[in-house]
Amino acid sequence: MGQVLAILVFVLSIGSLIIYFINSRDPVRKCSSHQDKTVPVDLSFNVFFTFYFGLRFWAAEDKIKFWLEINSIVDIFTIPPTFVSYYLKSNWLGLRFLRALRLLELPKILQILKVIKTSNSVKLAKLLSIVISTWFAAAGFLHLTFPLPSLFGQVENSGDPWLNGRNSQSMSYFEAVYLVTATMSTVGFGDIVAKTTLGRTFIIFFTLGSLILFANCIPEMVELFTSRKKYIKPYKAVKGKKFIVVCGNITVDSVTAFLRNFLHHESGAINMDIVFLGEAPPTLELETILKCSLSYTMFICGSALTFEDLKRVSMEYAEACLILANPLCSDLNAEDNSNIMRVLSIKNYCSHTRVIIELLQSHNKVFLSKIPTWNWSTGDNIICFAELKLGFIAQGCLVPGLCTFLTTLFIEQNQKVFPKHPWQKYFLNSLKNKILTQRLSNDFVGMTFPAVSRLCFVKMHLMLIAIQYRPQFHNCCSLILNPSAQVKLTKDTLGFFIAESPQAVKRAFFYCSTCHKDVYTPELIEKCDCKNSQQQALGPDIVVMKGNNKKFTCNSENQNFISREQESFLASTTFENRDGAYDSVEDTAEQLDSSGMFHWCRSTPLDKVILKRFDKSKPEFRNHIVACVFGDAQSALIGLRNFVMPLRASNYTRKELKDIVFLGALEYFQREWRFLQNFPKIHIFPGSALYTGDLHAVNIEQCSMCAILASPSKPLSSQLLVDTETIMATLNIQSLRISCPTPMPPVPGVSTASTFSKYQERRYQQIPILTELKNPSNIHFIEQMGGMDWALKGASLHLSTSFSRGTVFSANFLDSLLATAFYNYHVLELLQMLVTGGISPQMEQCLVQEKSYGIQADCATVTSRRSRCKLELLSLDHTILSDIEPRKTFGQLFCGSLDNYGILCVGLYRVMDEKEKNLEHKRFVITRPANDCHLLPSDLVFCAIPFSTACYKTENVSSNPSLENIANVTSLTPGRHRVGTEAEKASLRSSSQVYPLKLFTSSFFDQ
């Protein structure tokens, strides 16, 4: 009812103003007869205004303030003169022009009528109403002043009162409007001017006010009006000109990060347009960013949910559509659902358009695979933040420093820094290395992977870590990390390198066994003119465009699995150690899920895994993983399944699995448990990492790693406060100290920090910790807690000391993966395989299809999937690496471990300062050390170890392998004993039982 009255008052006010315009045509000094037809109409309007004025006064909470409102002032000066004029049988114009101030209500009325909806439309309406109302009111003041001319007279028509009108002039209302317009536009033609003192005084103040008011309003109105037209123009696709469409979360931060990462991949001149499709016009700050890259960017206001807007951006001709997500939103599910709807709309509009989408929660991935036109083989891809983020943290729990090692391969370092300590020089140099791909020379066909990797390392200074393997008689591809010697390279094999530049990895393509046989200078390996090199075409970087990848990837029909014959071959060969040794047979059968990728157990009730503080039957944990979670009954789920899966990967034996103890609110774990109930060795302790008593209750002093997961998204006033709980928990845990016992002989299968160090005299050390930060700028809090000298102060998180040590992680770099997935989706596949425990997008699709068609994987299939490499941290003294001679440099160690054991060494975990024997030996990560990098006795080595390789020598087995006397066991994966008969190998293959886990079935995803 209130809205109806507001609309009615506004309409009648406009009507009363129109009547004023009609009456103003009469001579100014004439009093119109009350028989004029407009008089009763205007009187009826003012009767209603009086009624509405009374209602407003009755409803007003502050009666005094009510009289000072602009609408009240308008009514006071316009309603009484109407009644007086009717009583005196005459009609004066008076101050009825003040009705023009009612136009200030225009934006409110248009919003009520839902004529305007966007913020820019409201802003334009407000500016327009201010200009028009001020314009009309000022003109009315010049034309007439007061309703009783006999008392006060008129401004220009009546002259100054103290001169008895001798300086008056005849001026119509239209001429007054003309004068106001010329004044506020600062033109001032001079044909019509104010002659009275009152008029000139008014013009003085009006000119000053109009300069301020209209100089701000008019340009902004023009900008809003033109920008609205500017951002609705369609993008015209030009033949031969490539472009992509970016939609979703289009903000200043997201666009800045995207352009920085996307353009980094472009070498030389930018030959691709970027069309941003935003649902609201850009802000001034965003517009400034777009103008800086105007030659290759364009903004179009619209929605990916409507076909008209998709047509305006020429979606059917785009190379790809990239959909950005907002990781800082408060409702993760709503953000994912909106982006999935965009994918559905795009695929319905044009089924062949390639789509790369960012998702925040992993359980929403299944909806995309159910879209009929979603096709992995044409480059459609998903970047799941929760899956990758928690996968990185899980790998950091398995192997100290591995989280940082993997992250450095995907971040871009553009800041100029000057190291102050020797260790910083090593770390900064390692940041130059990235994961790159390149087709290998056909001269490598028929060679084994260890031989090719060794040749690339020695002659080209390239580290080949994985290949995309295609069996000779099958079209299906599989990504293999450090494959065994039984795998022979085929033609056009795609290699994955750790290298500094794309130009460097081209050497692997140019290599010619004839021309470069005796060349040992990497820079001299270039394209030659011999007959062999002319038979292969250059494929510099694997840039995935629309339809470009069908040659090297699996088609939809052959994508299900590697053939059963090939799987049997892998199953029979990958258990064979390259030095003739085999793994030990487990006494008990191991239960794996239906995919063979993860350890499985029967569904466990939640009450069976809840730990109680004073329960005597509570296990005494050793070498376990503590995960601190901050969530409650209302917070969004972070997807703890993504954290557990890498820790339960099947390439670790059941005995190697570490207990996982979750510390947090029980109400939160009740909601997560249905996703965790089939994983073994999981425990829940209701409590908080902010309380020291709860930390002692989970025996945190004996844990191998404590992971502090960031709290679920909450609406906060400042983004600086998003990490408050994790920082407080880190402070609480770092205040604890562990007393170290006297040195003990090394125990195979259990690696400790003291085992790998010569210096055993220190008495106290900190609990190993890995903290997740949502806001990277909060790293300075962590640096202060650790007592570190932040030599690179003011730099980014990835240049901090805590990051180099592997004790902090932030997922902000995941934004760069969108550009990586577009240019080279193979790199994203490798990353997903490394951090998720072996699952790739193709594997997920295969498993879902296998379940839907009722296919049951046999033992050979499960075994072949299980026998994959794993990343571990090995000592130079107490493992099989000690048998390698010489091993003074990293290059010697790389070649020796690859030749003798098939172990691929990829990095070092080195003590920052060995001279500080009385302090804790803090280590830092070196990614892909130089070939001539000298090794230190205390160095630990990041290695890709074949599934069947035992890393610890049996002669070093301690007579007392008990863990009770070992403090602060670090998370280094243990090796196993060796067996050597075919019967034992067969027993090992048959000891793994397959159970139908819900992880990758459609029923699980539908939960």
mmCIF file of C-alpha atoms in Angstrom, residues 652-935:
data_model
loop_
_atom_site.group_PDB
_atom_site.id
_atom_site.type_symbol
_atom_site.label_atom_id
_atom_site.label_comp_id
_atom_site.label_asym_id
_atom_site.label_seq_id
_atom_site.Cartn_x
_atom_site.Cartn_y
_atom_site.Cartn_z
ATOM 1 C CA TYR A 652 51.545 -48.006 -0.449
ATOM 2 C CA THR A 653 51.066 -51.255 1.426
ATOM 3 C CA ARG A 654 48.619 -51.539 4.296
ATOM 4 C CA LYS A 655 51.478 -51.578 6.805
ATOM 5 C CA GLU A 656 52.846 -48.332 5.372
ATOM 6 C CA LEU A 657 49.589 -46.463 5.912
ATOM 7 C CA LYS A 658 49.746 -43.907 8.698
ATOM 8 C CA ASP A 659 46.904 -43.375 11.140
ATOM 9 C CA ILE A 660 44.982 -40.171 10.451
ATOM 10 C CA VAL A 661 43.577 -38.352 13.480
ATOM 11 C CA PHE A 662 41.141 -35.539 12.754
ATOM 12 C CA LEU A 663 40.846 -32.895 15.453
ATOM 13 C CA GLY A 664 37.801 -30.631 15.333
ATOM 14 C CA ALA A 665 34.093 -30.249 16.049
ATOM 15 C CA LEU A 666 32.172 -33.520 16.090
ATOM 16 C CA GLU A 667 29.136 -31.878 14.435
ATOM 17 C CA TYR A 668 31.241 -31.133 11.383
ATOM 18 C CA PHE A 669 32.705 -34.640 11.098
ATOM 19 C CA GLN A 670 29.224 -36.125 11.291
ATOM 20 C CA ARG A 671 28.485 -34.446 7.982
ATOM 21 C CA GLU A 672 31.787 -35.502 6.394
ATOM 22 C CA TRP A 673 31.811 -39.087 7.622
ATOM 23 C CA ARG A 674 29.731 -40.622 4.836
ATOM 24 C CA PHE A 675 32.586 -39.733 2.468
ATOM 25 C CA LEU A 676 35.251 -41.218 4.787
ATOM 26 C CA GLN A 677 33.643 -44.327 6.214
ATOM 27 C CA ASN A 678 35.334 -46.740 3.770
ATOM 28 C CA PHE A 679 38.911 -45.629 4.391
ATOM 29 C CA PRO A 680 40.961 -47.568 6.966
ATOM 30 C CA LYS A 681 42.859 -46.233 9.979
ATOM 31 C CA ILE A 682 40.923 -42.994 10.446
ATOM 32 C CA HIS A 683 40.174 -41.575 13.896
ATOM 33 C CA ILE A 684 38.254 -38.534 15.112
ATOM 34 C CA PHE A 685 38.905 -36.627 18.307
ATOM 35 C CA PRO A 686 36.288 -33.992 19.201
ATOM 36 C CA GLY A 687 38.141 -30.888 20.270
ATOM 37 C CA SER A 688 40.083 -27.925 18.972
ATOM 38 C CA ALA A 689 43.662 -27.233 17.962
ATOM 39 C CA LEU A 690 43.401 -24.006 19.955
ATOM 40 C CA TYR A 691 43.527 -25.989 23.229
ATOM 41 C CA THR A 692 46.797 -27.570 24.283
ATOM 42 C CA GLY A 693 45.047 -30.348 26.199
ATOM 43 C CA ASP A 694 43.368 -31.609 23.038
ATOM 44 C CA LEU A 695 46.703 -31.581 21.222
ATOM 45 C CA HIS A 696 48.318 -33.712 23.908
ATOM 46 C CA ALA A 697 45.316 -36.059 23.850
ATOM 47 C CA VAL A 698 46.010 -36.953 20.204
ATOM 48 C CA ASN A 699 49.680 -37.477 21.079
ATOM 49 C CA ILE A 700 50.811 -34.700 18.761
ATOM 50 C CA GLU A 701 54.363 -34.975 20.117
ATOM 51 C CA GLN A 702 54.758 -38.290 18.285
ATOM 52 C CA CYS A 703 53.062 -37.356 15.011
ATOM 53 C CA SER A 704 54.889 -37.416 11.693
ATOM 54 C CA MET A 705 53.067 -34.301 10.483
ATOM 55 C CA CYS A 706 50.371 -31.941 11.727
ATOM 56 C CA ALA A 707 48.289 -30.359 8.965
ATOM 57 C CA ILE A 708 46.262 -27.263 9.854
ATOM 58 C CA LEU A 709 43.509 -26.906 7.275
ATOM 59 C CA ALA A 710 41.996 -23.508 6.569
ATOM 60 C CA SER A 711 38.541 -22.927 7.982
ATOM 61 C CA PRO A 712 35.540 -23.042 5.629
ATOM 62 C CA SER A 713 34.536 -19.788 4.000
ATOM 63 C CA LYS A 714 32.703 -17.337 6.241
ATOM 64 C CA PRO A 715 31.425 -13.828 5.528
ATOM 65 C CA LEU A 716 33.995 -11.502 7.106
ATOM 66 C CA SER A 717 34.498 -7.761 7.080
ATOM 67 C CA SER A 718 38.157 -8.123 6.099
ATOM 68 C CA GLN A 719 39.988 -10.776 4.086
ATOM 69 C CA LEU A 720 42.947 -10.363 6.419
ATOM 70 C CA LEU A 721 40.952 -12.240 9.062
ATOM 71 C CA VAL A 722 40.204 -15.379 7.041
ATOM 72 C CA ASP A 723 43.243 -17.154 8.501
ATOM 73 C CA THR A 724 42.733 -16.169 12.119
ATOM 74 C CA GLU A 725 42.006 -19.683 13.403
ATOM 75 C CA THR A 726 44.791 -21.379 11.449
ATOM 76 C CA ILE A 727 47.343 -18.789 12.571
ATOM 77 C CA MET A 728 46.260 -19.133 16.196
ATOM 78 C CA ALA A 729 46.486 -22.929 15.964
ATOM 79 C CA THR A 730 49.936 -22.679 14.397
ATOM 80 C CA LEU A 731 51.049 -20.420 17.225
ATOM 81 C CA ASN A 732 49.700 -22.898 19.764
ATOM 82 C CA ILE A 733 51.387 -25.934 18.200
ATOM 83 C CA GLN A 734 54.716 -24.236 17.515
ATOM 84 C CA SER A 735 54.947 -23.307 21.176
ATOM 85 C CA LEU A 736 55.231 -27.008 21.987
ATOM 86 C CA ARG A 737 58.688 -28.601 22.070
ATOM 87 C CA ILE A 738 59.698 -32.246 21.828
ATOM 88 C CA SER A 739 62.599 -33.673 23.729
ATOM 89 C CA CYS A 740 64.718 -35.903 21.511
ATOM 90 C CA PRO A 741 66.308 -39.123 22.861
ATOM 91 C CA THR A 742 69.845 -40.267 22.280
ATOM 92 C CA PRO A 743 70.699 -41.488 18.802
ATOM 93 C CA MET A 744 69.393 -44.871 17.742
ATOM 94 C CA PRO A 745 70.331 -47.124 14.870
ATOM 95 C CA PRO A 746 68.156 -46.478 11.829
ATOM 96 C CA VAL A 747 65.018 -48.533 11.471
ATOM 97 C CA PRO A 748 64.110 -49.573 7.924
ATOM 98 C CA GLY A 749 60.659 -48.461 6.978
ATOM 99 C CA VAL A 750 60.681 -45.614 9.513
ATOM 100 C CA SER A 751 62.696 -42.526 8.680
ATOM 101 C CA THR A 752 63.256 -39.830 11.258
ATOM 102 C CA ALA A 753 64.808 -36.419 11.120
ATOM 103 C CA SER A 754 67.541 -37.622 13.462
ATOM 104 C CA THR A 755 68.151 -40.690 11.307
ATOM 105 C CA PHE A 756 68.997 -38.554 8.346
ATOM 106 C CA SER A 757 71.194 -36.086 10.203
ATOM 107 C CA LYS A 758 74.630 -36.430 11.686
ATOM 108 C CA TYR A 759 73.841 -34.049 14.454
ATOM 109 C CA GLN A 760 72.026 -35.881 17.206
ATOM 110 C CA GLU A 761 73.021 -33.672 20.128
ATOM 111 C CA ARG A 762 70.047 -31.309 19.969
ATOM 112 C CA ARG A 763 67.580 -31.863 22.790
ATOM 113 C CA TYR A 764 64.441 -30.113 21.609
ATOM 114 C CA GLN A 765 62.712 -29.631 18.303
ATOM 115 C CA GLN A 766 59.406 -28.379 17.008
ATOM 116 C CA ILE A 767 56.481 -30.473 15.913
ATOM 117 C CA PRO A 768 56.457 -30.839 12.096
ATOM 118 C CA ILE A 769 53.615 -28.695 10.848
ATOM 119 C CA LEU A 770 52.005 -27.721 7.547
ATOM 120 C CA THR A 771 49.707 -24.683 7.642
ATOM 121 C CA GLU A 772 47.239 -23.706 4.938
ATOM 122 C CA LEU A 773 46.690 -19.985 4.368
ATOM 123 C CA LYS A 774 43.775 -18.617 2.376
ATOM 124 C CA ASN A 775 45.269 -15.143 2.218
ATOM 125 C CA PRO A 776 48.935 -15.308 1.174
ATOM 126 C CA SER A 777 49.622 -11.872 2.642
ATOM 127 C CA ASN A 778 49.231 -13.386 6.127
ATOM 128 C CA ILE A 779 52.532 -15.213 5.690
ATOM 129 C CA HIS A 780 54.307 -12.620 7.842
ATOM 130 C CA PHE A 781 52.456 -13.953 10.890
ATOM 131 C CA ILE A 782 53.861 -17.435 10.257
ATOM 132 C CA GLU A 783 57.352 -16.078 9.666
ATOM 133 C CA GLN A 784 57.314 -14.250 12.995
ATOM 134 C CA MET A 785 56.136 -17.349 14.846
ATOM 135 C CA GLY A 786 58.893 -19.512 13.450
ATOM 136 C CA GLY A 787 61.518 -17.007 14.546
ATOM 137 C CA MET A 788 62.787 -16.887 10.975
ATOM 138 C CA ASP A 789 64.790 -14.034 9.522
ATOM 139 C CA TRP A 790 62.578 -13.067 6.642
ATOM 140 C CA ALA A 791 65.409 -12.019 4.403
ATOM 141 C CA LEU A 792 63.032 -11.520 1.491
ATOM 142 C CA LYS A 793 60.710 -9.301 3.480
ATOM 143 C CA GLY A 794 57.923 -7.718 1.483
ATOM 144 C CA ALA A 795 58.009 -10.471 -1.121
ATOM 145 C CA SER A 796 55.257 -12.968 -1.877
ATOM 146 C CA LEU A 797 54.453 -16.113 0.069
ATOM 147 C CA HIS A 798 56.395 -18.242 -2.399
ATOM 148 C CA LEU A 799 59.589 -16.357 -1.517
ATOM 149 C CA SER A 800 59.173 -16.781 2.221
ATOM 150 C CA THR A 801 61.334 -18.965 4.405
ATOM 151 C CA SER A 802 58.357 -20.983 5.644
ATOM 152 C CA PHE A 803 57.357 -21.884 2.101
ATOM 153 C CA SER A 804 60.895 -22.916 1.168
ATOM 154 C CA ARG A 805 60.876 -25.253 4.169
ATOM 155 C CA GLY A 806 57.561 -26.806 3.201
ATOM 156 C CA THR A 807 55.700 -25.677 6.336
ATOM 157 C CA VAL A 808 53.105 -23.430 4.689
ATOM 158 C CA PHE A 809 50.811 -23.738 1.683
ATOM 159 C CA SER A 810 48.438 -21.396 -0.125
ATOM 160 C CA ALA A 811 46.156 -22.331 -2.990
ATOM 161 C CA ASN A 812 46.216 -18.923 -4.674
ATOM 162 C CA PHE A 813 48.533 -20.233 -7.387
ATOM 163 C CA LEU A 814 45.794 -22.612 -8.596
ATOM 164 C CA ASP A 815 44.374 -19.724 -10.624
ATOM 165 C CA SER A 816 47.289 -20.105 -13.009
ATOM 166 C CA LEU A 817 46.199 -23.649 -13.848
ATOM 167 C CA LEU A 818 43.342 -22.323 -15.971
ATOM 168 C CA ALA A 819 45.810 -20.937 -18.510
ATOM 169 C CA THR A 820 47.917 -24.083 -18.159
ATOM 170 C CA ALA A 821 44.902 -26.279 -18.920
ATOM 171 C CA PHE A 822 44.143 -24.252 -22.037
ATOM 172 C CA TYR A 823 47.622 -24.223 -23.487
ATOM 173 C CA ASN A 824 48.720 -27.676 -22.351
ATOM 174 C CA TYR A 825 46.175 -29.838 -20.602
ATOM 175 C CA HIS A 826 48.710 -32.690 -20.320
ATOM 176 C CA VAL A 827 50.536 -30.767 -17.584
ATOM 177 C CA LEU A 828 47.313 -30.536 -15.611
ATOM 178 C CA GLU A 829 46.839 -34.291 -15.984
ATOM 179 C CA LEU A 830 50.298 -34.922 -14.560
ATOM 180 C CA LEU A 831 49.616 -32.596 -11.645
ATOM 181 C CA GLN A 832 46.325 -34.308 -10.854
ATOM 182 C CA MET A 833 47.977 -37.704 -10.997
ATOM 183 C CA LEU A 834 50.765 -36.611 -8.634
ATOM 184 C CA VAL A 835 48.653 -34.969 -5.953
ATOM 185 C CA THR A 836 45.466 -37.068 -5.973
ATOM 186 C CA GLY A 837 47.045 -40.485 -5.615
ATOM 187 C CA GLY A 838 46.935 -41.482 -9.279
ATOM 188 C CA ILE A 839 43.452 -40.445 -10.404
ATOM 189 C CA SER A 840 43.278 -38.504 -13.657
ATOM 190 C CA PRO A 841 40.178 -37.104 -15.400
ATOM 191 C CA GLN A 842 40.265 -39.971 -17.871
ATOM 192 C CA MET A 843 40.500 -42.490 -15.038
ATOM 193 C CA GLU A 844 37.447 -40.992 -13.341
ATOM 194 C CA GLN A 845 35.450 -41.208 -16.539
ATOM 195 C CA CYS A 846 36.549 -44.778 -17.123
ATOM 196 C CA LEU A 847 35.601 -45.849 -13.617
ATOM 197 C CA VAL A 848 32.170 -44.269 -13.837
ATOM 198 C CA GLN A 849 31.569 -45.882 -17.227
ATOM 199 C CA GLU A 850 32.815 -49.228 -15.937
ATOM 200 C CA LYS A 851 30.347 -49.124 -13.076
ATOM 201 C CA SER A 852 27.454 -48.013 -15.279
ATOM 202 C CA TYR A 853 28.069 -50.910 -17.708
ATOM 203 C CA GLY A 854 28.539 -53.424 -14.921
ATOM 204 C CA ILE A 855 32.170 -54.220 -15.778
ATOM 205 C CA GLN A 856 34.146 -55.705 -12.905
ATOM 206 C CA ALA A 857 37.895 -55.179 -12.982
ATOM 207 C CA ASP A 858 39.924 -58.364 -12.639
ATOM 208 C CA CYS A 859 42.969 -58.873 -10.461
ATOM 209 C CA ALA A 860 45.417 -58.072 -13.268
ATOM 210 C CA THR A 861 43.677 -54.776 -13.931
ATOM 211 C CA VAL A 862 43.685 -53.789 -10.275
ATOM 212 C CA THR A 863 47.312 -54.820 -9.857
ATOM 213 C CA SER A 864 48.433 -52.862 -12.910
ATOM 214 C CA ARG A 865 46.794 -49.754 -11.526
ATOM 215 C CA ARG A 866 48.385 -50.272 -8.148
ATOM 216 C CA SER A 867 51.929 -50.812 -9.366
ATOM 217 C CA ARG A 868 52.767 -47.177 -9.991
ATOM 218 C CA CYS A 869 55.620 -45.017 -8.765
ATOM 219 C CA LYS A 870 55.486 -43.068 -5.553
ATOM 220 C CA LEU A 871 57.380 -40.020 -4.378
ATOM 221 C CA GLU A 872 59.533 -40.517 -1.305
ATOM 222 C CA LEU A 873 62.400 -38.871 0.568
ATOM 223 C CA LEU A 874 65.561 -40.934 0.879
ATOM 224 C CA SER A 875 68.738 -40.460 2.855
ATOM 225 C CA LEU A 876 72.161 -40.724 1.267
ATOM 226 C CA ASP A 877 73.490 -42.838 4.149
ATOM 227 C CA HIS A 878 70.889 -45.351 5.309
ATOM 228 C CA THR A 879 69.227 -46.363 2.042
ATOM 229 C CA ILE A 880 70.272 -48.089 -1.152
ATOM 230 C CA LEU A 881 71.513 -44.719 -2.407
ATOM 231 C CA SER A 882 74.551 -45.210 -0.175
ATOM 232 C CA ASP A 883 75.761 -47.971 -2.553
ATOM 233 C CA ILE A 884 76.003 -45.600 -5.499
ATOM 234 C CA GLU A 885 79.557 -44.607 -6.305
ATOM 235 C CA PRO A 886 80.578 -41.984 -7.104
ATOM 236 C CA ARG A 887 77.889 -39.702 -5.751
ATOM 237 C CA LYS A 888 79.632 -36.440 -5.087
ATOM 238 C CA THR A 889 77.328 -34.461 -7.374
ATOM 239 C CA PHE A 890 73.615 -34.634 -8.109
ATOM 240 C CA GLY A 891 74.336 -35.679 -11.677
ATOM 241 C CA GLN A 892 76.270 -38.727 -10.485
ATOM 242 C CA LEU A 893 73.502 -39.631 -8.067
ATOM 243 C CA PHE A 894 70.849 -39.238 -10.756
ATOM 244 C CA CYS A 895 72.605 -41.535 -13.199
ATOM 245 C CA GLY A 896 73.611 -44.099 -10.596
ATOM 246 C CA SER A 897 70.163 -44.454 -9.023
ATOM 247 C CA LEU A 898 68.488 -44.653 -12.420
ATOM 248 C CA ASP A 899 70.927 -47.252 -13.762
ATOM 249 C CA ASN A 900 71.028 -49.507 -10.706
ATOM 250 C CA TYR A 901 67.577 -49.259 -9.171
ATOM 251 C CA GLY A 902 65.317 -47.417 -11.627
ATOM 252 C CA ILE A 903 64.901 -44.633 -9.056
ATOM 253 C CA LEU A 904 64.415 -41.146 -10.476
ATOM 254 C CA CYS A 905 65.959 -38.417 -8.300
ATOM 255 C CA VAL A 906 64.220 -35.078 -8.845
ATOM 256 C CA GLY A 907 65.217 -32.774 -5.963
ATOM 257 C CA LEU A 908 66.928 -32.240 -2.624
ATOM 258 C CA TYR A 909 65.775 -31.406 0.899
ATOM 259 C CA ARG A 910 68.807 -29.685 2.359
ATOM 260 C CA VAL A 911 69.724 -28.283 5.761
ATOM 261 C CA MET A 912 69.837 -24.487 5.679
ATOM 262 C CA ASP A 913 72.979 -24.175 7.773
ATOM 263 C CA GLU A 914 74.867 -27.251 8.900
ATOM 264 C CA LYS A 915 77.175 -25.175 11.096
ATOM 265 C CA GLU A 916 74.388 -24.445 13.566
ATOM 266 C CA LYS A 917 74.681 -27.732 15.410
ATOM 267 C CA ASN A 918 72.893 -26.562 18.536
ATOM 268 C CA LEU A 919 69.714 -25.518 16.741
ATOM 269 C CA GLU A 920 67.020 -27.378 14.911
ATOM 270 C CA HIS A 921 68.108 -28.286 11.422
ATOM 271 C CA LYS A 922 65.594 -26.515 9.243
ATOM 272 C CA ARG A 923 65.594 -27.761 5.690
ATOM 273 C CA PHE A 924 64.624 -26.142 2.402
ATOM 274 C CA VAL A 925 63.587 -27.523 -0.986
ATOM 275 C CA ILE A 926 65.773 -27.535 -4.089
ATOM 276 C CA THR A 927 63.790 -28.409 -7.200
ATOM 277 C CA ARG A 928 65.815 -30.039 -9.969
ATOM 278 C CA PRO A 929 69.360 -29.273 -8.758
ATOM 279 C CA ALA A 930 72.029 -28.575 -11.330
ATOM 280 C CA ASN A 931 73.966 -31.531 -12.682
ATOM 281 C CA ASP A 932 77.146 -30.333 -10.972
ATOM 282 C CA CYS A 933 75.467 -29.478 -7.652
ATOM 283 C CA HIS A 934 77.638 -30.935 -4.880
ATOM 284 C CA LEU A 935 75.824 -33.166 -2.402
#
